[in-house]
Short mmCIF file of C-alpha atoms in Angstrom, two decimals:
data_model
loop_
_atom_site.label_atom_id
_atom_site.label_comp_id
_atom_site.label_asym_id
_atom_site.label_seq_id
_atom_site.Cartn_x
_atom_site.Cartn_y
_atom_site.Cartn_z
CA MET A 185 0.63 33.56 -1.76
CA ALA A 186 3.93 31.87 -0.84
CA THR A 187 6.47 33.87 1.15
CA GLN A 188 10.02 34.20 -0.22
CA LEU A 189 12.66 33.66 2.47
CA THR A 190 16.45 33.93 2.33
CA THR A 191 16.91 31.24 5.01
CA PRO A 192 14.62 28.50 6.28
CA PRO A 193 12.42 29.50 9.23
CA ALA A 194 13.77 28.61 12.68
CA THR A 195 10.94 26.29 13.72
CA GLY A 196 13.00 23.57 15.37
CA LEU A 197 11.13 21.14 13.12
CA GLU A 198 12.14 19.57 9.83
CA PRO A 199 12.49 22.82 7.85
CA ASP A 200 12.55 21.04 4.49
CA LYS A 201 8.97 19.88 5.00
CA TYR A 202 7.72 23.43 5.58
CA VAL A 203 9.63 25.16 2.81
CA GLU A 204 10.57 24.49 -0.77
CA PHE A 205 13.78 25.67 -2.42
CA ILE A 206 13.37 27.28 -5.85
CA ASP A 207 15.62 29.66 -7.78
CA GLY A 208 17.95 30.05 -4.79
CA GLN A 209 15.10 31.06 -2.45
CA TYR A 210 13.28 29.25 0.33
CA VAL A 211 9.54 29.43 -0.26
CA GLU A 212 7.26 28.81 2.70
CA ARG A 213 4.63 26.12 2.05
CA PRO A 214 1.07 27.00 3.01
CA LEU A 215 -0.49 24.72 5.57
CA GLY A 216 -3.62 22.83 4.61
CA SER A 217 -6.98 22.85 6.33
CA GLY A 218 -9.10 19.93 7.55
CA THR A 219 -10.75 19.77 4.12
CA HIS A 220 -7.30 19.74 2.47
CA SER A 221 -6.17 16.95 4.79
CA ASP A 222 -9.30 14.85 4.17
CA CYS A 223 -8.91 15.26 0.43
CA GLN A 224 -5.19 14.38 0.59
CA PHE A 225 -5.94 11.24 2.62
CA ASN A 226 -8.68 10.13 0.24
CA ILE A 227 -6.61 10.66 -2.92
CA THR A 228 -3.60 8.90 -1.39
CA ARG A 229 -5.75 5.93 -0.38
CA LEU A 230 -7.20 5.65 -3.89
CA LEU A 231 -3.82 6.09 -5.61
CA LYS A 232 -2.15 3.52 -3.35
CA ALA A 233 -4.71 0.93 -4.51
CA LEU A 234 -4.38 1.94 -8.18
CA GLY A 235 -0.60 2.13 -7.95
CA LYS A 236 -0.32 -1.42 -6.64
CA GLU A 237 -1.98 -2.66 -9.83
CA HIS A 238 0.69 -0.89 -11.91
CA GLY A 239 3.85 -1.32 -9.80
CA MET A 240 3.72 2.22 -8.41
CA ILE A 241 3.77 3.74 -4.95
CA ALA A 242 1.82 6.80 -3.75
CA ARG A 243 3.28 8.92 -0.94
CA GLN A 244 2.18 12.09 0.80
CA GLU A 245 4.48 15.11 0.97
CA TYR A 246 7.41 13.27 -0.59
CA THR A 247 10.13 15.85 -1.31
CA VAL A 248 11.17 15.83 -4.96
CA ALA A 249 14.72 17.03 -5.63
CA HIS A 250 15.97 18.31 -8.97
CA ASP A 251 19.49 19.68 -9.25
CA ARG A 252 19.80 22.07 -6.26
CA GLU A 253 16.07 22.70 -5.90
CA TRP A 254 13.25 20.85 -4.20
CA LEU A 255 9.47 20.90 -4.13
CA VAL A 256 7.04 19.02 -1.91
CA PRO A 257 3.92 17.88 -3.75
CA ASP A 258 0.94 16.93 -1.61
CA ILE A 259 1.09 13.47 -3.23
CA ALA A 260 3.69 11.90 -5.50
CA VAL A 261 3.32 8.61 -7.36
CA VAL A 262 6.58 6.87 -8.22
CA THR A 263 7.61 3.61 -9.80
CA ALA A 264 8.80 0.86 -7.50
CA GLU A 265 12.40 1.51 -8.69
CA PHE A 266 12.61 4.99 -7.14
CA LYS A 267 15.86 6.40 -5.76
CA GLU A 268 16.45 8.76 -2.82
CA ASP A 269 19.37 10.88 -1.69
CA THR A 270 20.83 10.83 1.83
CA ARG A 271 18.14 13.26 3.04
CA GLY A 272 15.38 10.92 1.85
CA TYR A 273 14.50 13.24 -1.04
CA LEU A 274 13.19 11.62 -4.18
CA LEU A 275 15.72 11.68 -7.02
CA THR A 276 13.63 9.65 -9.45
CA THR A 277 11.17 11.65 -11.52
CA PRO A 278 7.64 10.96 -10.26
CA HIS A 279 5.02 9.58 -12.62
CA LEU A 280 2.41 11.92 -11.10
CA CYS A 281 2.43 14.89 -8.73
CA VAL A 282 -0.83 15.97 -7.09
CA GLU A 283 -1.25 19.46 -5.65
CA ILE A 284 -4.23 20.29 -3.44
CA LEU A 285 -5.25 23.90 -3.04
CA SER A 286 -4.66 25.20 0.50
CA PRO A 287 -6.35 28.20 2.11
CA GLY A 288 -4.62 31.40 1.01
CA GLN A 289 -3.23 29.76 -2.12
CA SER A 290 -4.28 30.44 -5.69
CA GLU A 291 -4.78 27.92 -8.47
CA SER A 292 -2.28 29.89 -10.54
CA GLU A 293 0.43 29.21 -7.90
CA LEU A 294 -0.21 25.48 -8.24
CA PHE A 295 -0.34 25.72 -12.04
CA ARG A 296 3.14 27.34 -11.98
CA LYS A 297 4.34 24.53 -9.73
CA CYS A 298 3.00 21.94 -12.18
CA ARG A 299 4.85 23.63 -15.03
CA ARG A 300 8.06 23.33 -13.02
CA TYR A 301 7.39 19.64 -12.31
CA HIS A 302 6.87 19.13 -16.03
CA ALA A 303 10.14 20.94 -16.81
CA TRP A 304 11.78 18.47 -14.40
CA GLY A 305 10.35 15.55 -16.41
CA VAL A 306 7.17 14.77 -14.46
CA PRO A 307 4.68 13.71 -17.18
CA HIS A 308 1.44 14.11 -15.22
CA CYS A 309 0.12 16.56 -12.64
CA TRP A 310 -3.28 17.05 -11.04
CA VAL A 311 -4.49 20.16 -9.22
CA ILE A 312 -7.38 19.61 -6.84
CA ASP A 313 -9.56 22.33 -5.31
CA PRO A 314 -11.38 20.69 -2.37
CA ALA A 315 -13.67 23.68 -1.68
CA ALA A 316 -14.97 23.86 -5.26
CA GLN A 317 -14.64 20.09 -5.75
CA ALA A 318 -12.79 20.82 -8.98
CA CYS A 319 -10.01 18.79 -10.58
CA PHE A 320 -7.52 19.81 -13.26
CA GLU A 321 -5.10 17.67 -15.27
CA TYR A 322 -1.80 18.88 -16.66
CA HIS A 323 0.32 16.95 -19.15
CA GLY A 324 2.52 19.81 -20.39
CA GLY A 325 2.14 22.90 -22.51
CA ASP A 326 -0.28 25.67 -21.58
CA ILE A 327 -3.45 23.65 -21.07
CA PHE A 328 -4.80 22.76 -17.66
CA GLN A 329 -7.84 20.65 -18.43
CA LEU A 330 -10.83 20.92 -16.07
CA VAL A 331 -12.10 17.40 -15.44
CA GLU A 332 -15.87 17.19 -15.21
CA PRO A 333 -17.21 15.73 -11.92
CA ASN A 334 -18.48 12.59 -13.71
CA ALA A 335 -15.26 12.13 -15.75
CA THR A 336 -11.95 10.42 -14.98
CA LEU A 337 -8.57 11.90 -14.07
CA THR A 338 -5.77 10.22 -16.01
CA ALA A 339 -2.04 9.88 -15.54
CA GLY A 340 -0.88 7.33 -18.08
CA GLU A 341 -2.27 3.99 -16.97
CA LEU A 342 -3.67 5.45 -13.74
CA ASN A 343 -7.34 6.37 -14.06
CA LEU A 344 -9.31 7.78 -11.14
CA PRO A 345 -12.97 8.84 -11.32
CA ALA A 346 -13.07 12.47 -10.16
CA ALA A 347 -16.21 11.86 -8.10
CA GLU A 348 -14.31 9.35 -5.91
CA ILE A 349 -11.93 12.04 -4.72
CA PHE A 350 -14.65 13.87 -2.84
CA THR A 351 -16.59 10.80 -1.62
CA GLU A 352 -16.03 10.12 2.05
CA GLU A 353 -14.76 6.68 3.01
CA ARG A 354 -17.28 4.71 4.99
#
């Protein structure tokens, strides 16, 4: 579960990469594991290739700003015409945000995050559970659709076979 903080932690590092700012509170981001990292790398690699075909760019941990809040999805896919603020935060609404379950996190936490992305105008969100090798799609409303292992994740024109997410690159 995320920790609510009144000020960012004094790490001496880029605090905005380790916390998110929601409802006037800093929320500590859970750190991923090796499995999380491998999954994030693999999805980013696949989405970079798919994005090129559709004039989009995939980036890891690209801070998304909305009004006075910010969140840091594990992966964001944006159009080539994206805009940033002076901090390097994304001001353009992403086409897709991908959240990967970290140790100590619950799927419901990520589902809530996806609902917030959607409220900000993000049309597509995926939640990936590397340990269970499970994928969920979210396109708004109350339905998080479990994508079968042999099916395809969709985000508009982006289509990614779920099985490819968990296949190791050779």
